[in-house]
Tab-separated table of C-alpha atoms and ligand atoms in Angstrom:
chain	number	residue	atom	x	y	z
G	1	MET	CA	0.001	-0.001	-0.001
G	2	LEU	CA	2.690	2.480	0.993
G	3	ASN	CA	4.804	1.509	-1.986
G	4	THR	CA	1.969	2.182	-4.341
G	5	VAL	CA	1.477	5.610	-2.899
G	6	LEU	CA	5.175	6.416	-3.082
G	7	ILE	CA	5.434	5.400	-6.691
G	8	MET	CA	2.323	7.325	-7.557
G	9	LEU	CA	3.838	10.432	-6.072
G	10	LEU	CA	7.115	10.087	-7.871
G	11	VAL	CA	5.577	9.488	-11.277
G	12	PRO	CA	4.863	12.853	-12.833
G	13	THR	CA	1.246	12.271	-13.822
G	14	ALA	CA	-0.326	15.371	-15.251
G	15	GLY	CA	-2.327	16.950	-12.383
G	16	LEU	CA	-0.291	15.744	-9.456
G	17	GLY	CA	2.969	16.492	-11.213
G	18	ALA	CA	2.060	20.076	-11.864
G	19	ARG	CA	0.884	20.695	-8.311
G	20	TYR	CA	3.903	18.984	-6.856
G	21	ASN	CA	6.155	20.902	-9.178
G	22	SER	CA	4.929	24.364	-8.264
G	23	HIS	CA	4.995	23.626	-4.551
G	24	MET	CA	8.405	22.018	-4.802
G	25	VAL	CA	9.968	24.929	-6.604
G	26	LYS	CA	8.803	27.203	-3.800
G	27	GLY	CA	9.349	25.117	-0.719
G	28	TRP	CA	11.994	22.539	-1.519
G	29	SER	CA	15.111	22.602	-3.554
G	30	ASN	CA	15.970	23.298	-7.121
G	31	SER	CA	18.348	20.344	-7.254
G	32	ASP	CA	17.658	17.020	-8.946
G	33	CYS	CA	16.485	15.519	-5.672
G	34	VAL	CA	13.043	16.128	-4.231
G	35	ARG	CA	14.140	15.659	-0.632
G	36	PRO	CA	16.123	18.696	0.524
G	37	TRP	CA	18.472	16.532	2.615
G	38	GLN	CA	19.484	14.523	-0.454
G	39	GLN	CA	21.820	15.094	-3.384
G	40	ALA	CA	22.211	13.332	-6.716
G	41	GLN	CA	24.631	10.420	-6.949
G	42	MET	CA	27.145	11.536	-9.538
G	43	SER	CA	28.963	9.491	-12.159
G	44	LYS	CA	32.777	9.675	-12.399
G	45	PRO	CA	33.858	12.205	-14.995
G	46	THR	CA	35.537	10.789	-18.075
G	47	LEU	CA	37.498	12.399	-20.884
G	48	ARG	CA	34.382	12.342	-22.984
G	49	ILE	CA	31.558	13.056	-20.502
G	50	PRO	CA	31.639	15.265	-17.396
G	51	SER	CA	30.280	14.029	-14.066
G	52	ARG	CA	26.496	13.975	-14.004
G	53	ALA	CA	23.546	12.582	-12.045
G	54	ILE	CA	23.325	8.799	-12.405
G	55	GLU	CA	20.145	7.720	-14.174
G	56	CYS	CA	18.034	4.836	-12.933
G	57	HIS	CA	14.807	3.014	-13.501
G	58	PRO	CA	12.192	3.256	-10.717
G	59	ASP	CA	11.386	-0.476	-10.831
G	60	ASP	CA	14.931	-1.814	-10.900
G	61	HIS	CA	16.551	-0.507	-7.674
G	62	ASN	CA	19.729	-0.069	-9.659
G	63	CYS	CA	21.281	2.891	-7.846
G	64	PRO	CA	24.836	2.415	-6.557
G	65	ALA	CA	25.429	1.761	-2.836
G	66	GLY	CA	25.243	4.993	-0.835
G	67	ARG	CA	23.474	6.722	2.007
G	68	ASN	CA	19.808	5.628	1.616
G	69	PRO	CA	19.873	5.802	-2.193
G	70	VAL	CA	16.521	6.189	-3.970
G	71	CYS	CA	15.569	6.380	-7.606
G	72	GLN	CA	13.281	9.322	-8.174
G	73	TYR	CA	12.019	11.560	-10.889
G	74	SER	CA	13.898	14.796	-11.300
G	75	LEU	CA	11.713	17.614	-12.508
G	76	ARG	CA	14.829	19.550	-13.340
G	77	SER	CA	16.396	16.903	-15.573
G	78	GLN	CA	13.051	15.376	-16.642
G	79	LYS	CA	14.273	11.846	-15.972
G	80	TYR	CA	14.826	9.374	-13.135
G	81	VAL	CA	18.047	9.915	-11.199
G	82	CYS	CA	19.690	8.370	-8.118
G	83	CYS	CA	19.627	10.475	-4.968
G	84	GLU	CA	21.294	9.810	-1.638
G	85	ASP	CA	21.452	11.560	1.731
G	86	LYS	CA	23.997	14.361	1.916
G	87	LYS	CA	26.903	13.720	4.270
G	88	ASP	CA	25.867	14.599	7.854
G	89	ALA	CA	22.448	15.391	6.441
G	90	ASP	CA	19.989	16.981	8.809
G	91	ILE	CA	17.238	14.463	8.018
G	92	PRO	CA	13.931	15.817	9.275
G	93	THR	CA	11.665	13.827	11.557
G	94	CYS	CA	8.076	14.256	12.645
G	95	PRO	CA	7.184	15.900	15.979
G	96	LYS	CA	7.202	13.862	19.174
G	97	TYR	CA	4.801	10.907	19.222
G	98	TYR	CA	4.494	10.762	15.437
G	99	GLU	CA	6.064	8.166	13.174
G	100	THR	CA	7.926	9.665	10.232
G	101	LEU	CA	7.310	8.804	6.638
G	102	LEU	CA	10.082	10.613	4.804
G	103	LEU	CA	7.680	11.933	2.254
G	104	PRO	CA	7.510	15.662	1.709
G	105	CYS	CA	4.009	17.066	1.596
G	106	GLY	CA	2.767	20.535	0.938
G	107	ASN	CA	0.732	23.269	2.465
G	108	SER	CA	-2.949	22.374	2.115
G	109	VAL	CA	-2.240	19.227	0.071
G	110	ASP	CA	-2.836	16.656	2.797
G	111	SER	CA	-4.052	14.227	0.171
G	112	GLN	CA	-0.407	13.616	-0.637
G	113	CYS	CA	0.010	11.630	2.567
G	114	PRO	CA	-1.187	8.021	2.780
G	115	ARG	CA	-4.211	7.202	4.898
G	116	GLY	CA	-3.511	7.526	8.620
G	117	TYR	CA	-0.783	10.122	8.088
G	118	ARG	CA	-1.024	13.866	8.505
G	119	CYS	CA	1.083	16.509	6.862
G	120	LEU	CA	2.950	18.219	9.720
G	121	GLY	CA	5.918	20.553	10.169
G	122	SER	CA	9.040	18.602	11.099
G	123	LEU	CA	10.696	18.626	14.490
G	124	GLY	CA	12.541	21.901	14.923
G	125	ASP	CA	11.670	23.252	11.480
G	126	ASP	CA	8.033	23.929	10.801
G	127	SER	CA	8.661	24.897	7.192
G	128	ILE	CA	9.638	21.336	6.245
G	129	LYS	CA	6.384	19.370	5.976
G	130	LEU	CA	6.368	15.589	6.261
G	131	CYS	CA	3.795	12.820	6.425
G	132	CYS	CA	3.416	11.827	10.073
G	133	LYS	CA	1.393	9.127	11.826
G	134	PRO	CA	0.384	9.500	15.482
G	135	ASN	CA	1.761	6.870	17.867
G	136	ARG	CA	1.617	7.554	21.610
G	137	THR	CA	3.758	4.537	22.460
G	138	LEU	CA	6.932	5.764	20.743
G	139	GLU	CA	9.867	6.142	23.109
G	140	TYR	CA	12.477	8.870	23.041
G	141	ARG	CA	15.983	8.847	24.402
G	142	GLU	CA	17.216	11.867	26.300
G	143	PRO	CA	19.230	13.994	26.003
G	144	GLU	CA	19.299	13.067	22.309
G	145	HIS	CA	15.704	14.114	21.654
G	146	THR	CA	16.199	17.590	23.115
G	147	PHE	CA	19.407	18.094	21.104
G	148	ARG	CA	17.558	17.099	17.926
G	149	GLU	CA	14.423	19.069	18.703
G	150	ASN	CA	16.521	22.208	19.084
G	151	ARG	CA	18.429	21.390	15.909
G	152	ILE	CA	21.764	21.199	17.687
G	153	VAL	CA	22.237	17.614	16.486
G	154	PRO	CA	23.290	16.914	13.780
G	155	ARG	CA	23.639	20.437	12.364
G	156	LEU	CA	26.014	21.858	14.990
G	157	LEU	CA	27.144	18.742	16.850
G	158	PRO	CA	27.279	15.528	14.779
G	159	ILE	CA	26.351	13.025	17.516
G	160	ALA	CA	24.201	13.580	20.595
G	161	PRO	CA	25.902	13.103	23.973
G	162	ALA	CA	25.288	10.021	26.072
G	163	TYR	CA	24.402	12.155	29.115
G	164	GLU	CA	23.269	15.661	29.900
G	165	LEU	CA	26.071	17.778	31.329
G	166	ILE	CA	24.846	19.508	34.461
G	167	ALA	CA	26.319	23.008	34.430
G	168	THR	CA	25.954	25.632	37.121
G	169	PHE	CA	26.699	29.302	36.429
G	170	SER	CA	26.733	31.659	39.429
G	171	ASP	CA	24.757	29.185	41.554
G	172	GLU	CA	22.130	28.689	38.866
G	173	GLN	CA	21.875	25.193	37.455
G	174	ILE	CA	20.945	25.679	33.825
G	175	SER	CA	18.552	23.566	31.817
G	176	MET	CA	19.180	22.539	28.217
G	177	GLY	CA	18.280	25.360	25.868
G	178	GLN	CA	18.053	28.049	28.547
G	179	LEU	CA	18.449	31.621	27.311
G	180	PHE	CA	20.348	34.363	29.152
G	181	ASP	CA	19.406	37.725	27.720
G	182	ALA	CA	21.439	40.918	27.924
G	183	SER	CA	19.989	41.908	31.300
G	184	ILE	CA	21.347	38.775	33.036
G	185	ILE	CA	24.397	38.075	30.902
G	186	GLU	CA	26.714	38.709	33.871
G	187	LYS	CA	25.565	35.401	35.346
G	188	LEU	CA	27.846	33.848	32.733
G	189	ALA	CA	30.881	35.897	33.801
G	190	ASP	CA	32.717	32.886	35.244
G	191	PRO	CA	33.123	29.373	33.852
G	192	PRO	CA	30.497	26.892	35.033
G	193	ILE	CA	30.852	24.195	37.660
G	194	MET	CA	30.014	20.895	35.991
G	195	SER	CA	28.984	17.379	36.732
G	196	ALA	CA	28.612	14.724	34.067
G	197	GLY	CA	25.617	12.805	35.343
G	198	VAL	CA	27.847	9.731	35.221
G	199	GLU	CA	30.794	8.470	37.250
G	200	LEU	CA	34.097	9.438	35.571
G	201	GLN	CA	37.030	7.059	35.485
G	202	ASP	CA	40.125	8.004	37.423
G	203	GLU	CA	42.493	6.494	34.844
G	204	LYS	CA	41.032	8.507	31.936
G	205	LEU	CA	41.608	12.056	30.748
G	206	TYR	CA	38.829	14.447	29.757
G	207	THR	CA	38.339	17.499	27.548
G	208	ILE	CA	35.866	20.321	28.160
G	209	ILE	CA	35.012	22.535	25.251
G	210	LEU	CA	32.642	25.477	25.024
G	211	ALA	CA	31.871	26.697	21.523
G	212	ASP	CA	29.781	29.595	20.310
G	213	ALA	CA	28.006	27.972	17.370
G	214	THR	CA	26.756	31.347	16.160
G	215	SER	CA	30.099	33.118	15.879
G	216	LYS	CA	31.913	29.775	15.351
G	217	ALA	CA	34.401	30.517	18.116
G	218	VAL	CA	35.867	28.339	20.867
G	219	THR	CA	35.344	30.323	24.035
G	220	TRP	CA	36.777	27.834	26.515
G	221	LEU	CA	38.891	24.721	26.210
G	222	VAL	CA	40.427	22.646	28.964
G	223	ALA	CA	42.213	19.481	27.903
G	224	ASN	CA	43.864	16.524	29.636
G	225	ILE	CA	41.726	16.923	32.775
G	226	ALA	CA	42.113	14.106	35.267
G	227	ALA	CA	39.237	12.644	37.218
G	228	PHE	CA	39.362	12.006	40.937
G	229	ASP	CA	36.720	10.061	42.849
G	230	GLY	CA	34.551	10.087	39.745
G	231	GLN	CA	34.604	13.898	39.442
G	232	LEU	CA	36.538	16.234	37.142
G	233	GLU	CA	39.691	17.635	38.724
G	234	ILE	CA	39.018	21.162	37.577
G	235	HIS	CA	39.480	24.243	39.689
G	236	ARG	CA	40.660	27.837	39.466
G	237	ARG	CA	44.286	26.917	38.947
G	238	THR	CA	43.624	24.370	36.194
G	239	LYS	CA	45.369	25.626	33.089
G	240	SER	CA	43.116	25.990	30.087
G	241	ALA	CA	44.185	25.753	26.453
G	242	VAL	CA	41.722	28.542	25.655
G	243	SER	CA	40.786	30.608	28.669
G	244	TYR	CA	37.124	31.215	29.408
G	245	GLN	CA	35.787	34.155	27.508
G	246	PRO	CA	32.569	35.468	29.068
G	247	PRO	CA	29.824	36.679	26.725
G	248	ASP	CA	29.428	40.397	26.338
G	249	GLU	CA	26.648	42.708	25.182
G	250	THR	CA	28.920	44.016	22.442
G	251	ASP	CA	29.578	40.567	20.915
G	252	LYS	CA	29.003	40.138	17.217
G	253	PRO	CA	26.681	39.154	15.637
G	254	VAL	CA	23.979	41.090	17.492
G	255	GLY	CA	21.235	38.844	18.872
G	256	MET	CA	21.130	35.258	20.073
G	257	HIS	CA	24.200	33.062	20.310
G	258	THR	CA	23.941	29.303	20.703
G	259	MET	CA	26.538	27.859	23.072
G	260	ILE	CA	27.468	24.181	23.191
G	261	LEU	CA	29.295	22.894	26.236
G	262	ALA	CA	30.634	19.363	25.870
G	263	LEU	CA	32.710	16.906	27.863
G	264	PHE	CA	34.692	14.260	26.009
G	265	GLU	CA	36.452	11.209	27.384
G	266	GLN	CA	39.825	11.163	25.622
G	267	HIS	CA	41.310	8.114	23.879
G	268	ASP	CA	44.739	9.651	24.215
G	269	THR	CA	46.620	12.615	25.647
G	270	TRP	CA	46.482	15.913	23.755
G	271	SER	CA	49.907	17.074	22.649
G	272	GLN	CA	50.749	20.747	23.305
G	273	LYS	CA	51.335	21.138	19.584
G	274	ASP	CA	47.810	19.946	18.679
G	275	LEU	CA	46.241	22.113	21.373
G	276	ALA	CA	48.048	25.188	20.087
G	277	ARG	CA	46.717	24.527	16.603
G	278	ILE	CA	43.012	24.456	17.458
G	279	ALA	CA	41.217	26.885	15.231
G	280	MET	CA	39.628	29.405	17.520
G	281	ASP	CA	37.571	31.014	14.839
G	282	ASP	CA	35.619	29.339	12.094
G	283	PHE	CA	35.288	26.430	14.485
G	284	ASN	CA	33.121	23.508	13.454
G	285	PHE	CA	32.515	20.538	15.753
G	286	GLY	CA	32.237	18.015	12.915
G	287	GLU	CA	35.527	19.004	11.301
G	288	TRP	CA	37.294	19.299	14.636
G	289	LEU	CA	36.205	15.843	15.778
G	290	GLU	CA	37.233	14.359	12.452
G	291	GLU	CA	40.667	15.974	12.603
G	292	TYR	CA	41.342	14.867	16.187
G	293	ALA	CA	39.673	11.445	15.995
G	294	HIS	CA	42.874	9.944	17.461
G	295	VAL	CA	42.315	11.920	20.672
G	296	LEU	CA	38.531	12.256	20.967
G	297	PRO	CA	35.589	9.977	20.205
G	298	GLY	CA	32.860	11.382	17.955
G	299	GLN	CA	30.280	11.233	20.724
G	300	PRO	CA	30.561	13.553	23.714
G	301	LEU	CA	30.194	11.773	27.027
G	302	ALA	CA	28.019	14.616	28.278
G	303	ALA	CA	26.914	17.940	26.873
G	304	THR	CA	24.437	20.735	27.247
G	305	PHE	CA	23.581	23.865	25.301
G	306	TYR	CA	22.286	27.289	26.158
G	307	GLY	CA	21.940	30.678	24.591
G	308	TYR	CA	22.780	34.232	25.415
G	309	SER	CA	21.555	37.318	23.715
G	310	THR	CA	23.198	40.685	23.288
G	311	LYS	CA	19.703	42.148	23.505
G	312	LYS	CA	16.860	41.969	26.017
G	313	ASP	CA	14.409	39.168	25.351
G	314	ASP	CA	11.390	41.148	24.141
G	315	ARG	CA	9.572	38.274	22.460
G	316	LYS	CA	5.888	38.259	23.338
G	317	ARG	CA	4.674	35.514	25.616
G	318	ILE	CA	2.359	33.109	23.807
K	1	NAG	C1	3.902	2.446	17.582
K	1	NAG	O1	5.288	2.316	17.769
K	1	NAG	C2	5.706	1.129	18.379
K	1	NAG	C3	7.194	1.245	18.658
K	1	NAG	O2	7.920	1.582	17.507
K	1	NAG	C4	5.325	-0.046	17.466
K	1	NAG	O3	5.746	-1.267	18.050
K	1	NAG	C5	3.825	-0.041	17.239
K	1	NAG	O4	3.474	-1.044	16.323
K	1	NAG	C6	3.363	1.306	16.712
K	1	NAG	N1	1.910	1.364	16.710
K	1	NAG	C7	1.199	1.629	15.637
K	1	NAG	C8	-0.273	1.698	15.818
K	1	NAG	O5	1.711	1.805	14.524
């Protein structure tokens, strides 16, 4: 049943095709692939023919191996092409307690979704509409769900942490996603006191990193931290590789900054040379973790995120 519906949607029959087309041009992408988180699978360039989208036949499943490859009709090329998920694609999911059918649907065209599904805005991005089926018994893992709901994972941090990092700034224990506006920014003047929500191992070393995902800057980095009695051995005299830089009302860009605070359990000891080389601006978690995969695992042991704003929070209460 589902298959039939999918195929029907991908075949450009006159009426449906035209409606789908106009909506797609507005809301989705102008690439060969209908799903905005996908890209065409490209052929290798040859002396004779440049690289181009690989063609396929919808009944043959003959796309090359890749990240969830699908054969679908490209309105741009007017033929069937192979599409796969982009690397680290931010694949949308339905809101909590809905099963996701990765089928885009449009404003006011609910008929595009199979029976039992509703066309709803995706988790964290209402403008991406998907077919969703209610299911109250679905279970969600935390803190992963909150990181995804707030679009921290996978856009800003590739993998969700195993545990929530409990951080306390000026005696206030923050909750994930908390916002500090300009009037209370001084609460963030000193680095937080942290606990991982899990017993740390005395024979391991740990890294704490605080990154401003908005300005792409590392604003605090402490590496090679020992654990003692299951707690981080971090105190005023602990030397940091990047000293804590408190947020300020004059920070650029003006407005909200998203801060990610993460604790990693190291595989190995950081060398002074590597620490000195860490890019302090144009920082990107994904690239950083890839480059230092010999020192850090891809998944933080614990993490949290919060925001600060250079302006007063004057959003209206709903
Ligand atoms: C709801 O989700 C659970 C867990 O994935 C599944 O076992 C169950 O069959 C689903 N219920 C319905 C009505 O689809």
